[in-house]
mmCIF file of C-alpha atoms in Angstrom:
data_model
loop_
_atom_site.group_PDB
_atom_site.id
_atom_site.type_symbol
_atom_site.label_atom_id
_atom_site.label_comp_id
_atom_site.label_asym_id
_atom_site.label_seq_id
_atom_site.Cartn_x
_atom_site.Cartn_y
_atom_site.Cartn_z
ATOM 1 C CA MET A 246 -1.358 -13.424 2.853
ATOM 2 C CA SER A 247 -4.724 -12.547 1.385
ATOM 3 C CA ASN A 248 -5.531 -9.186 2.952
ATOM 4 C CA HIS A 249 -7.636 -8.061 -0.004
ATOM 5 C CA LYS A 250 -10.057 -10.931 0.622
ATOM 6 C CA LEU A 251 -11.047 -9.556 4.032
ATOM 7 C CA GLU A 252 -14.051 -7.264 4.131
ATOM 8 C CA PRO A 253 -13.002 -3.584 4.265
ATOM 9 C CA LEU A 254 -13.618 -1.737 7.507
ATOM 10 C CA VAL A 255 -14.205 1.937 8.276
ATOM 11 C CA TYR A 256 -12.397 2.904 11.493
ATOM 12 C CA LEU A 257 -14.006 5.906 13.191
ATOM 13 C CA VAL A 258 -12.111 7.769 15.913
ATOM 14 C CA ASP A 259 -13.841 10.702 17.653
ATOM 15 C CA ASP A 260 -14.050 11.529 21.350
ATOM 16 C CA GLU A 261 -17.704 12.661 21.089
ATOM 17 C CA TYR A 262 -20.207 9.824 21.431
ATOM 18 C CA ALA A 263 -22.968 11.661 19.522
ATOM 19 C CA VAL A 264 -20.650 12.176 16.538
ATOM 20 C CA ARG A 265 -19.521 8.543 16.551
ATOM 21 C CA ASP A 266 -23.092 7.309 16.821
ATOM 22 C CA SER A 267 -24.522 9.458 13.998
ATOM 23 C CA LEU A 268 -21.575 8.845 11.651
ATOM 24 C CA ALA A 269 -21.622 5.096 12.288
ATOM 25 C CA LEU A 270 -25.349 4.975 11.430
ATOM 26 C CA LEU A 271 -24.760 7.009 8.265
ATOM 27 C CA ILE A 272 -21.870 4.850 7.053
ATOM 28 C CA GLU A 273 -23.562 1.566 7.956
ATOM 29 C CA SER A 274 -26.609 2.653 5.924
ATOM 30 C CA THR A 275 -24.431 2.165 2.806
ATOM 31 C CA GLY A 276 -23.577 -1.408 3.799
ATOM 32 C CA GLN A 277 -20.091 -0.619 5.117
ATOM 33 C CA THR A 278 -18.843 -2.043 8.404
ATOM 34 C CA VAL A 279 -17.780 0.512 11.013
ATOM 35 C CA LYS A 280 -15.659 0.104 14.131
ATOM 36 C CA SER A 281 -15.765 3.154 16.443
ATOM 37 C CA PHE A 282 -13.285 4.323 19.059
ATOM 38 C CA ALA A 283 -13.414 7.163 21.591
ATOM 39 C CA SER A 284 -9.649 7.722 21.514
ATOM 40 C CA ALA A 285 -6.587 7.312 19.341
ATOM 41 C CA GLU A 286 -5.079 4.990 21.944
ATOM 42 C CA ALA A 287 -8.094 2.655 21.799
ATOM 43 C CA PHE A 288 -7.838 2.542 18.016
ATOM 44 C CA LEU A 289 -4.123 1.656 18.137
ATOM 45 C CA THR A 290 -4.870 -1.157 20.605
ATOM 46 C CA HIS A 291 -7.511 -2.749 18.377
ATOM 47 C CA TYR A 292 -6.248 -1.923 14.876
ATOM 48 C CA ASN A 293 -5.761 -5.015 12.713
ATOM 49 C CA PRO A 294 -3.104 -4.431 10.011
ATOM 50 C CA GLU A 295 -4.449 -7.416 8.058
ATOM 51 C CA GLN A 296 -7.778 -5.647 7.560
ATOM 52 C CA PRO A 297 -8.223 -3.343 4.571
ATOM 53 C CA GLY A 298 -9.976 -0.122 5.435
ATOM 54 C CA CYS A 299 -9.757 3.602 6.022
ATOM 55 C CA LEU A 300 -9.685 5.875 9.041
ATOM 56 C CA LEU A 301 -12.219 8.631 9.719
ATOM 57 C CA LEU A 302 -10.390 10.739 12.279
ATOM 58 C CA ASP A 303 -11.227 13.765 14.421
ATOM 59 C CA VAL A 304 -8.426 16.336 14.601
ATOM 60 C CA ARG A 305 -8.861 17.650 18.140
ATOM 61 C CA MET A 306 -9.070 15.016 20.862
ATOM 62 C CA PRO A 307 -7.822 14.870 24.465
ATOM 63 C CA SER A 308 -4.635 12.915 25.133
ATOM 64 C CA MET A 309 -3.528 11.975 21.587
ATOM 65 C CA SER A 310 -4.819 14.252 18.822
ATOM 66 C CA GLY A 311 -5.738 13.106 15.336
ATOM 67 C CA LEU A 312 -2.569 14.639 13.904
ATOM 68 C CA GLU A 313 -0.473 12.878 16.556
ATOM 69 C CA LEU A 314 -2.174 9.584 15.681
ATOM 70 C CA GLN A 315 -1.333 10.218 12.022
ATOM 71 C CA ASP A 316 2.321 10.723 13.020
ATOM 72 C CA GLU A 317 2.269 7.507 15.055
ATOM 73 C CA LEU A 318 0.839 5.525 12.127
ATOM 74 C CA LEU A 319 3.599 6.892 9.891
ATOM 75 C CA ARG A 320 6.182 5.916 12.510
ATOM 76 C CA ARG A 321 4.755 2.382 12.506
ATOM 77 C CA GLU A 322 4.742 2.378 8.683
ATOM 78 C CA ILE A 323 0.955 1.921 8.587
ATOM 79 C CA SER A 324 -0.384 3.511 5.388
ATOM 80 C CA LEU A 325 -4.094 3.441 6.200
ATOM 81 C CA PRO A 326 -5.894 6.182 4.193
ATOM 82 C CA ILE A 327 -7.052 8.926 6.568
ATOM 83 C CA ILE A 328 -10.010 11.286 6.195
ATOM 84 C CA PHE A 329 -9.842 14.014 8.832
ATOM 85 C CA ILE A 330 -13.007 15.593 10.217
ATOM 86 C CA SER A 331 -12.936 18.773 12.263
ATOM 87 C CA GLY A 332 -15.192 21.490 13.615
ATOM 88 C CA HIS A 333 -12.470 23.892 14.642
ATOM 89 C CA ALA A 334 -9.227 23.210 12.816
ATOM 90 C CA GLY A 335 -7.293 25.891 10.986
ATOM 91 C CA ILE A 336 -5.350 25.917 7.757
ATOM 92 C CA PRO A 337 -2.074 24.866 9.468
ATOM 93 C CA ASP A 338 -3.744 21.665 10.726
ATOM 94 C CA SER A 339 -5.153 20.746 7.324
ATOM 95 C CA ALA A 340 -1.863 21.589 5.602
ATOM 96 C CA LYS A 341 0.060 19.373 8.024
ATOM 97 C CA ALA A 342 -2.460 16.547 7.565
ATOM 98 C CA PHE A 343 -2.170 16.672 3.765
ATOM 99 C CA ARG A 344 1.645 16.859 3.892
ATOM 100 C CA ALA A 345 1.609 13.656 5.937
ATOM 101 C CA GLY A 346 -0.599 11.905 3.377
ATOM 102 C CA ALA A 347 -4.224 12.476 4.425
ATOM 103 C CA VAL A 348 -6.670 11.780 1.591
ATOM 104 C CA ASP A 349 -9.114 14.499 2.695
ATOM 105 C CA PHE A 350 -9.890 17.061 5.385
ATOM 106 C CA LEU A 351 -13.581 17.813 5.929
ATOM 107 C CA GLU A 352 -14.888 20.666 8.072
ATOM 108 C CA LYS A 353 -17.973 20.029 10.233
ATOM 109 C CA PRO A 354 -20.772 20.279 9.291
ATOM 110 C CA PHE A 355 -19.968 18.469 6.055
ATOM 111 C CA ASP A 356 -22.091 17.123 3.239
ATOM 112 C CA ASN A 357 -22.929 13.474 3.987
ATOM 113 C CA GLU A 358 -22.790 12.486 0.319
ATOM 114 C CA ILE A 359 -19.299 13.940 -0.029
ATOM 115 C CA LEU A 360 -18.177 12.110 3.104
ATOM 116 C CA LEU A 361 -19.547 8.771 1.863
ATOM 117 C CA LYS A 362 -17.892 9.292 -1.536
ATOM 118 C CA ARG A 363 -14.527 10.049 0.132
ATOM 119 C CA ILE A 364 -14.865 6.925 2.295
ATOM 120 C CA GLU A 365 -15.522 4.765 -0.752
ATOM 121 C CA GLU A 366 -12.505 6.265 -2.529
ATOM 122 C CA ALA A 367 -10.292 5.724 0.536
ATOM 123 C CA LEU A 368 -11.375 2.082 0.890
ATOM 124 C CA ASN A 369 -10.681 1.431 -2.793
ATOM 125 C CA LYS A 370 -7.277 3.082 -2.434
ATOM 126 C CA ASP A 371 -6.319 0.869 0.489
ATOM 127 C CA ILE A 372 -7.470 -2.303 -1.283
ATOM 128 C CA ALA A 373 -5.444 -1.333 -4.379
ATOM 129 C CA ASN A 374 -2.366 -0.516 -2.261
ATOM 130 C CA ARG A 375 -2.565 -3.883 -0.514
ATOM 131 C CA GLU A 376 -2.922 -5.770 -3.786
ATOM 132 C CA GLN A 377 0.109 -3.932 -5.179
ATOM 133 C CA PHE A 378 2.101 -4.693 -2.029
ATOM 134 C CA ASN A 379 1.206 -8.400 -2.188
ATOM 135 C CA GLU A 380 2.142 -8.450 -5.869
ATOM 136 C CA HIS A 381 5.472 -6.851 -4.973
ATOM 137 C CA LEU A 382 6.133 -9.566 -2.374
ATOM 138 C CA GLU A 383 5.227 -12.297 -4.853
ATOM 139 C CA ILE A 384 7.682 -10.939 -7.433
ATOM 140 C CA GLN A 385 10.412 -10.675 -4.797
ATOM 141 C CA LYS A 386 9.780 -14.315 -3.894
ATOM 142 C CA HIS A 387 10.198 -15.340 -7.533
ATOM 143 C CA LEU A 388 13.377 -13.260 -7.868
ATOM 144 C CA ALA A 389 14.832 -14.933 -4.796
ATOM 145 C CA HIS A 390 14.668 -18.269 -6.642
ATOM 146 C CA LEU A 391 16.922 -17.038 -9.448
ATOM 147 C CA THR A 392 20.574 -18.054 -9.406
ATOM 148 C CA MET A 393 23.235 -15.352 -9.384
ATOM 149 C CA ARG A 394 23.937 -15.994 -13.083
ATOM 150 C CA GLU A 395 20.228 -15.748 -13.929
ATOM 151 C CA LYS A 396 20.069 -12.409 -12.142
ATOM 152 C CA GLU A 397 23.021 -11.208 -14.208
ATOM 153 C CA VAL A 398 21.307 -12.324 -17.418
ATOM 154 C CA LEU A 399 18.045 -10.689 -16.330
ATOM 155 C CA SER A 400 19.841 -7.440 -15.528
ATOM 156 C CA LEU A 401 21.357 -7.331 -19.022
ATOM 157 C CA VAL A 402 18.067 -8.299 -20.679
ATOM 158 C CA PHE A 403 16.384 -5.460 -18.788
ATOM 159 C CA LYS A 404 19.031 -3.037 -20.092
ATOM 160 C CA GLY A 405 18.159 -4.069 -23.633
ATOM 161 C CA TYR A 406 21.109 -6.284 -24.504
ATOM 162 C CA SER A 407 20.506 -9.061 -27.042
ATOM 163 C CA ASN A 408 21.304 -12.708 -26.334
ATOM 164 C CA LYS A 409 24.482 -12.355 -28.364
ATOM 165 C CA GLU A 410 25.613 -9.238 -26.477
ATOM 166 C CA THR A 411 24.706 -10.848 -23.145
ATOM 167 C CA ALA A 412 26.746 -13.938 -24.054
ATOM 168 C CA ARG A 413 29.754 -11.770 -24.942
ATOM 169 C CA ILE A 414 29.547 -9.675 -21.751
ATOM 170 C CA LEU A 415 29.215 -12.729 -19.479
ATOM 171 C CA ASP A 416 31.628 -14.819 -21.571
ATOM 172 C CA ILE A 417 29.156 -17.656 -22.073
ATOM 173 C CA SER A 418 27.569 -19.208 -25.149
ATOM 174 C CA ASN A 419 24.370 -18.003 -26.841
ATOM 175 C CA ARG A 420 22.752 -21.336 -26.062
ATOM 176 C CA THR A 421 23.561 -20.906 -22.366
ATOM 177 C CA VAL A 422 21.981 -17.442 -22.403
ATOM 178 C CA GLU A 423 18.854 -18.895 -24.030
ATOM 179 C CA ALA A 424 18.704 -21.599 -21.368
ATOM 180 C CA HIS A 425 19.033 -18.992 -18.606
ATOM 181 C CA ARG A 426 16.299 -16.835 -20.172
ATOM 182 C CA ALA A 427 13.944 -19.811 -20.404
ATOM 183 C CA SER A 428 14.633 -20.657 -16.759
ATOM 184 C CA ILE A 429 14.071 -17.027 -15.733
ATOM 185 C CA MET A 430 10.717 -16.925 -17.535
ATOM 186 C CA GLU A 431 9.621 -20.119 -15.807
ATOM 187 C CA LYS A 432 10.762 -19.103 -12.314
ATOM 188 C CA MET A 433 9.246 -15.617 -12.639
ATOM 189 C CA GLN A 434 6.007 -17.117 -14.045
ATOM 190 C CA ALA A 435 6.098 -14.591 -16.888
ATOM 191 C CA ASN A 436 4.190 -15.306 -20.085
ATOM 192 C CA SER A 437 6.160 -12.836 -22.192
ATOM 193 C CA LEU A 438 9.268 -10.671 -22.162
ATOM 194 C CA ALA A 439 7.047 -7.595 -21.808
ATOM 195 C CA GLU A 440 5.415 -9.065 -18.698
ATOM 196 C CA LEU A 441 8.840 -9.877 -17.262
ATOM 197 C CA MET A 442 9.999 -6.276 -17.809
ATOM 198 C CA VAL A 443 6.924 -4.967 -15.981
ATOM 199 C CA MET A 444 7.733 -7.266 -13.046
ATOM 200 C CA VAL A 445 11.319 -6.130 -12.611
ATOM 201 C CA THR A 446 10.457 -2.446 -12.994
ATOM 202 C CA HIS A 447 8.188 -2.740 -9.970
ATOM 203 C CA PRO A 448 9.238 -0.098 -7.379
ATOM 204 C CA GLU A 449 12.713 -0.872 -5.952
ATOM 205 C CA MET A 450 12.664 -4.332 -7.515
ATOM 206 C CA LEU A 451 15.918 -3.934 -9.418
ATOM 207 C CA ASN A 452 17.660 -2.195 -6.513
ATOM 208 C CA ASP A 453 16.534 -4.863 -4.062
ATOM 209 C CA ASN A 454 17.484 -7.852 -6.165
ATOM 210 C CA LEU A 455 19.317 -7.473 -9.460
ATOM 211 C CA GLN A 456 22.000 -5.071 -8.308
ATOM 212 C CA LYS A 457 23.002 -7.487 -5.549
ATOM 213 C CA SER A 458 24.505 -9.638 -8.280
#
């Protein structure tokens, strides 16, 4: 997949047409692309998970509220950065939104410059998250090509054991360990031991792969 190559999109969900219209014009004036929806349900129907972006979301809406939409996105494991906008939300609403991962909570009327800055930050965050996720998948794919013995060698290398110690623990020769390490470097497409260590310390990487051996 190449999600980060798609143009980022600002999703705008607010039940008031006038708000959607004015905000869309403001955001589009910066060159960003905006897709507006009058309800949370309409957004869920048209949301494209392949598309990087952020969500500008009203708190109080009929049917499904902004906070309920946030809960639904969490349930679906969609980590789209959310900026809440509200004219009449209290501290409990904003606290709940932040606890669930919102990047900001702006009270109407808000400063347009601040809003545009928060949108830019949210878009950059989503692009970075997607690139990290794709990198994670790529490393997992490389790890899947390792043999069981190579995973054992890699696990010991990661723990700081020398070739000699690794050979003794696995009851194999030093030369065999060297051959396994060379194969690991090639399969993982690592240019150095330091780069390899960064790869396997990626979140959950060791738990997902090395400990299976």
